[in-house]
mmCIF file of C-alpha atoms in Angstrom:
data_model
loop_
_atom_site.group_PDB
_atom_site.id
_atom_site.type_symbol
_atom_site.label_atom_id
_atom_site.label_comp_id
_atom_site.label_asym_id
_atom_site.label_seq_id
_atom_site.Cartn_x
_atom_site.Cartn_y
_atom_site.Cartn_z
ATOM 1 C CA MET A 1 -36.726 35.767 73.834
ATOM 2 C CA TYR A 2 -35.868 32.369 72.933
ATOM 3 C CA ALA A 3 -32.111 30.972 71.774
ATOM 4 C CA ALA A 4 -31.540 30.444 68.165
ATOM 5 C CA GLY A 5 -31.204 27.289 67.182
ATOM 6 C CA PRO A 6 -32.949 23.883 66.458
ATOM 7 C CA GLY A 7 -35.998 23.583 68.268
ATOM 8 C CA ASN A 8 -36.410 26.866 69.719
ATOM 9 C CA GLY A 9 -38.285 29.413 68.701
ATOM 10 C CA PRO A 10 -41.404 30.156 66.007
ATOM 11 C CA GLU A 11 -39.948 27.067 63.440
ATOM 12 C CA ALA A 12 -39.007 24.513 66.551
ATOM 13 C CA ALA A 13 -39.231 20.881 65.583
ATOM 14 C CA ALA A 14 -38.886 18.241 66.815
ATOM 15 C CA PRO A 15 -35.573 16.947 67.483
ATOM 16 C CA THR A 16 -34.067 14.522 64.635
ATOM 17 C CA ALA A 17 -30.693 13.087 63.703
ATOM 18 C CA THR A 18 -28.580 14.857 61.105
ATOM 19 C CA GLN A 19 -30.392 15.223 57.942
ATOM 20 C CA THR A 20 -27.996 15.780 54.613
ATOM 21 C CA THR A 21 -29.359 16.770 51.762
ATOM 22 C CA SER A 22 -29.037 15.217 48.018
ATOM 23 C CA ARG A 23 -26.559 18.286 47.469
ATOM 24 C CA GLY A 24 -24.425 16.900 50.676
ATOM 25 C CA TYR A 25 -24.981 19.513 53.656
ATOM 26 C CA ASP A 26 -27.166 19.132 56.640
ATOM 27 C CA ALA A 27 -29.682 22.094 56.147
ATOM 28 C CA ALA A 28 -30.819 22.076 59.972
ATOM 29 C CA SER A 29 -27.168 22.444 61.560
ATOM 30 C CA ALA A 30 -26.073 25.009 58.740
ATOM 31 C CA ARG A 31 -29.288 27.234 59.107
ATOM 32 C CA GLU A 32 -27.890 26.935 62.970
ATOM 33 C CA ALA A 33 -24.362 27.974 62.729
ATOM 34 C CA TRP A 34 -25.785 31.079 59.472
ATOM 35 C CA THR A 35 -28.134 32.370 62.726
ATOM 36 C CA LEU A 36 -25.837 32.110 65.069
ATOM 37 C CA ASN A 37 -22.479 33.467 63.005
ATOM 38 C CA CYS A 38 -23.413 35.110 60.028
ATOM 39 C CA MET A 39 -27.181 36.919 60.268
ATOM 40 C CA GLY A 40 -26.091 39.094 62.382
ATOM 41 C CA CYS A 41 -24.544 41.198 60.096
ATOM 42 C CA HIS A 42 -25.393 40.004 56.347
ATOM 43 C CA THR A 43 -29.338 39.536 57.563
ATOM 44 C CA GLY A 44 -31.810 36.935 57.706
ATOM 45 C CA ASP A 45 -32.311 37.099 54.421
ATOM 46 C CA ALA A 46 -28.555 37.743 53.315
ATOM 47 C CA HIS A 47 -29.357 40.713 51.228
ATOM 48 C CA GLY A 48 -26.376 42.506 53.268
ATOM 49 C CA ILE A 49 -26.716 46.210 54.267
ATOM 50 C CA PRO A 50 -26.886 48.488 51.596
ATOM 51 C CA GLY A 51 -23.226 50.499 51.543
ATOM 52 C CA LYS A 52 -21.885 48.513 54.453
ATOM 53 C CA VAL A 53 -22.327 44.493 54.099
ATOM 54 C CA PRO A 54 -22.096 42.784 50.659
ATOM 55 C CA PRO A 55 -24.990 40.382 49.996
ATOM 56 C CA LEU A 56 -24.502 36.894 49.748
ATOM 57 C CA THR A 57 -28.052 36.367 47.765
ATOM 58 C CA GLY A 58 -27.519 35.948 44.174
ATOM 59 C CA ALA A 59 -23.776 36.959 44.309
ATOM 60 C CA MET A 60 -22.343 34.275 45.780
ATOM 61 C CA GLY A 61 -23.726 31.755 43.182
ATOM 62 C CA HIS A 62 -21.367 34.102 40.256
ATOM 63 C CA PHE A 63 -18.357 33.984 42.659
ATOM 64 C CA VAL A 64 -18.126 30.297 42.802
ATOM 65 C CA ARG A 65 -18.123 29.699 38.818
ATOM 66 C CA VAL A 66 -14.373 31.001 39.480
ATOM 67 C CA ALA A 67 -11.164 29.380 41.066
ATOM 68 C CA GLU A 68 -10.847 32.919 42.817
ATOM 69 C CA GLY A 69 -14.427 33.071 43.767
ATOM 70 C CA ARG A 70 -14.781 30.257 45.247
ATOM 71 C CA GLU A 71 -11.419 30.960 47.176
ATOM 72 C CA PHE A 72 -12.188 34.417 48.236
ATOM 73 C CA VAL A 73 -15.642 32.907 49.630
ATOM 74 C CA MET A 74 -13.500 31.281 52.114
ATOM 75 C CA ARG A 75 -11.414 33.604 52.544
ATOM 76 C CA VAL A 76 -13.338 36.858 54.013
ATOM 77 C CA PRO A 77 -12.660 37.587 57.256
ATOM 78 C CA GLY A 78 -16.119 36.314 58.564
ATOM 79 C CA ALA A 79 -15.858 33.116 57.310
ATOM 80 C CA SER A 80 -12.190 32.145 57.421
ATOM 81 C CA ASN A 81 -11.525 33.545 61.775
ATOM 82 C CA SER A 82 -15.310 31.890 62.718
ATOM 83 C CA ALA A 83 -15.219 29.704 64.785
ATOM 84 C CA LEU A 84 -16.663 27.344 62.975
ATOM 85 C CA SER A 85 -14.751 24.510 62.357
ATOM 86 C CA ASP A 86 -14.117 23.601 58.665
ATOM 87 C CA ALA A 87 -16.373 20.710 58.219
ATOM 88 C CA GLU A 88 -19.068 23.299 59.681
ATOM 89 C CA LEU A 89 -17.748 26.330 57.235
ATOM 90 C CA ALA A 90 -18.012 24.029 54.312
ATOM 91 C CA ASN A 91 -21.964 22.703 55.343
ATOM 92 C CA VAL A 92 -22.842 26.548 55.747
ATOM 93 C CA LEU A 93 -21.281 28.015 52.108
ATOM 94 C CA ASN A 94 -23.139 24.885 50.833
ATOM 95 C CA TRP A 95 -26.568 25.393 51.955
ATOM 96 C CA LEU A 96 -25.540 29.273 51.171
ATOM 97 C CA ILE A 97 -25.415 28.543 47.821
ATOM 98 C CA ASP A 98 -28.673 26.131 47.804
ATOM 99 C CA THR A 99 -30.661 28.180 49.166
ATOM 100 C CA LYS A 100 -29.282 31.698 48.755
ATOM 101 C CA ASN A 101 -28.288 31.271 45.236
ATOM 102 C CA ALA A 102 -30.615 28.460 43.635
ATOM 103 C CA ASP A 103 -30.953 30.948 40.641
ATOM 104 C CA THR A 104 -27.043 31.459 40.118
ATOM 105 C CA ARG A 105 -25.687 28.129 40.498
ATOM 106 C CA PRO A 106 -23.533 26.594 38.563
ATOM 107 C CA ALA A 107 -25.064 23.663 37.098
ATOM 108 C CA ASP A 108 -21.775 21.819 37.647
ATOM 109 C CA PHE A 109 -20.931 23.184 41.392
ATOM 110 C CA LYS A 110 -18.950 20.930 43.086
ATOM 111 C CA PRO A 111 -19.963 21.155 47.202
ATOM 112 C CA TYR A 112 -17.427 22.853 49.429
ATOM 113 C CA THR A 113 -15.705 19.937 51.415
ATOM 114 C CA ALA A 114 -13.923 20.123 55.007
ATOM 115 C CA GLN A 115 -10.799 19.842 53.503
ATOM 116 C CA GLU A 116 -10.959 21.998 50.840
ATOM 117 C CA VAL A 117 -11.803 24.642 53.725
ATOM 118 C CA ALA A 118 -8.942 23.646 56.003
ATOM 119 C CA ALA A 119 -6.738 24.095 53.113
ATOM 120 C CA LYS A 120 -7.592 27.382 51.356
ATOM 121 C CA ARG A 121 -9.707 29.581 54.247
ATOM 122 C CA ARG A 122 -6.458 31.269 55.294
ATOM 123 C CA PRO A 123 -5.101 33.299 56.134
ATOM 124 C CA ALA A 124 -7.571 35.739 56.219
ATOM 125 C CA LEU A 125 -8.347 38.591 53.480
ATOM 126 C CA THR A 126 -7.145 41.816 54.638
ATOM 127 C CA ASP A 127 -8.708 43.886 52.090
ATOM 128 C CA VAL A 128 -11.711 42.537 51.249
ATOM 129 C CA ALA A 129 -12.942 45.264 49.412
ATOM 130 C CA LYS A 130 -10.254 45.847 47.334
ATOM 131 C CA HIS A 131 -10.662 41.484 45.926
ATOM 132 C CA ARG A 132 -13.772 41.561 45.792
ATOM 133 C CA ALA A 133 -13.453 44.801 43.640
ATOM 134 C CA ALA A 134 -10.591 42.285 41.165
ATOM 135 C CA LEU A 135 -13.480 39.123 41.487
ATOM 136 C CA ILE A 136 -16.212 41.138 39.982
ATOM 137 C CA ASP A 137 -13.710 43.050 37.305
ATOM 138 C CA MET A 138 -12.653 39.272 36.197
ATOM 139 C CA LEU A 139 -16.509 38.529 36.333
ATOM 140 C CA HIS A 140 -17.531 41.597 34.122
ATOM 141 C CA LYS A 141 -14.314 40.289 31.596
ATOM 142 C CA ASN A 142 -15.745 37.206 31.453
ATOM 143 C CA GLY A 143 -19.061 38.478 30.529
ATOM 144 C CA ASP A 144 -20.795 37.595 33.788
ATOM 145 C CA THR A 145 -22.170 41.229 34.945
ATOM 146 C CA ALA A 146 -24.702 40.199 37.178
ATOM 147 C CA VAL A 147 -23.433 41.655 40.549
ATOM 148 C CA ALA A 148 -22.328 45.513 41.026
ATOM 149 C CA GLN A 149 -19.433 46.663 42.430
ATOM 150 C CA GLN A 150 -21.352 48.618 44.360
ATOM 151 C CA TYR A 151 -23.656 47.434 47.380
#
């Protein structure tokens, strides 16, 4: 068994300086934070667990098309209450949008910033299912029917 993180495991590489992508996130740090804080529930491919944990792949690209969805992503309890700093959470969200939602990411997507996350991540949503359903209803009314209510 090995500890997750840069330099460990089958994808180990020589340590390098922080490398920020052209889209403004540090992929190695984001991947590590994802592995340690998110992947346990949302699974390695971000497809979630049918009927239990919603998928992030594809869905997030649709959610961030509207202000309510952009905020929803920051306020789900796993994000809002995580031990990640505001900058770390912004980094993970940007990485998720770019890597797991590239096909659904809006062309005009503006990366999350630490300042935005600090201002909007709390309080955590208490009825995530209700908020998610309302968000999906909003998307459907706007003609975006790609995200299903049931997962």
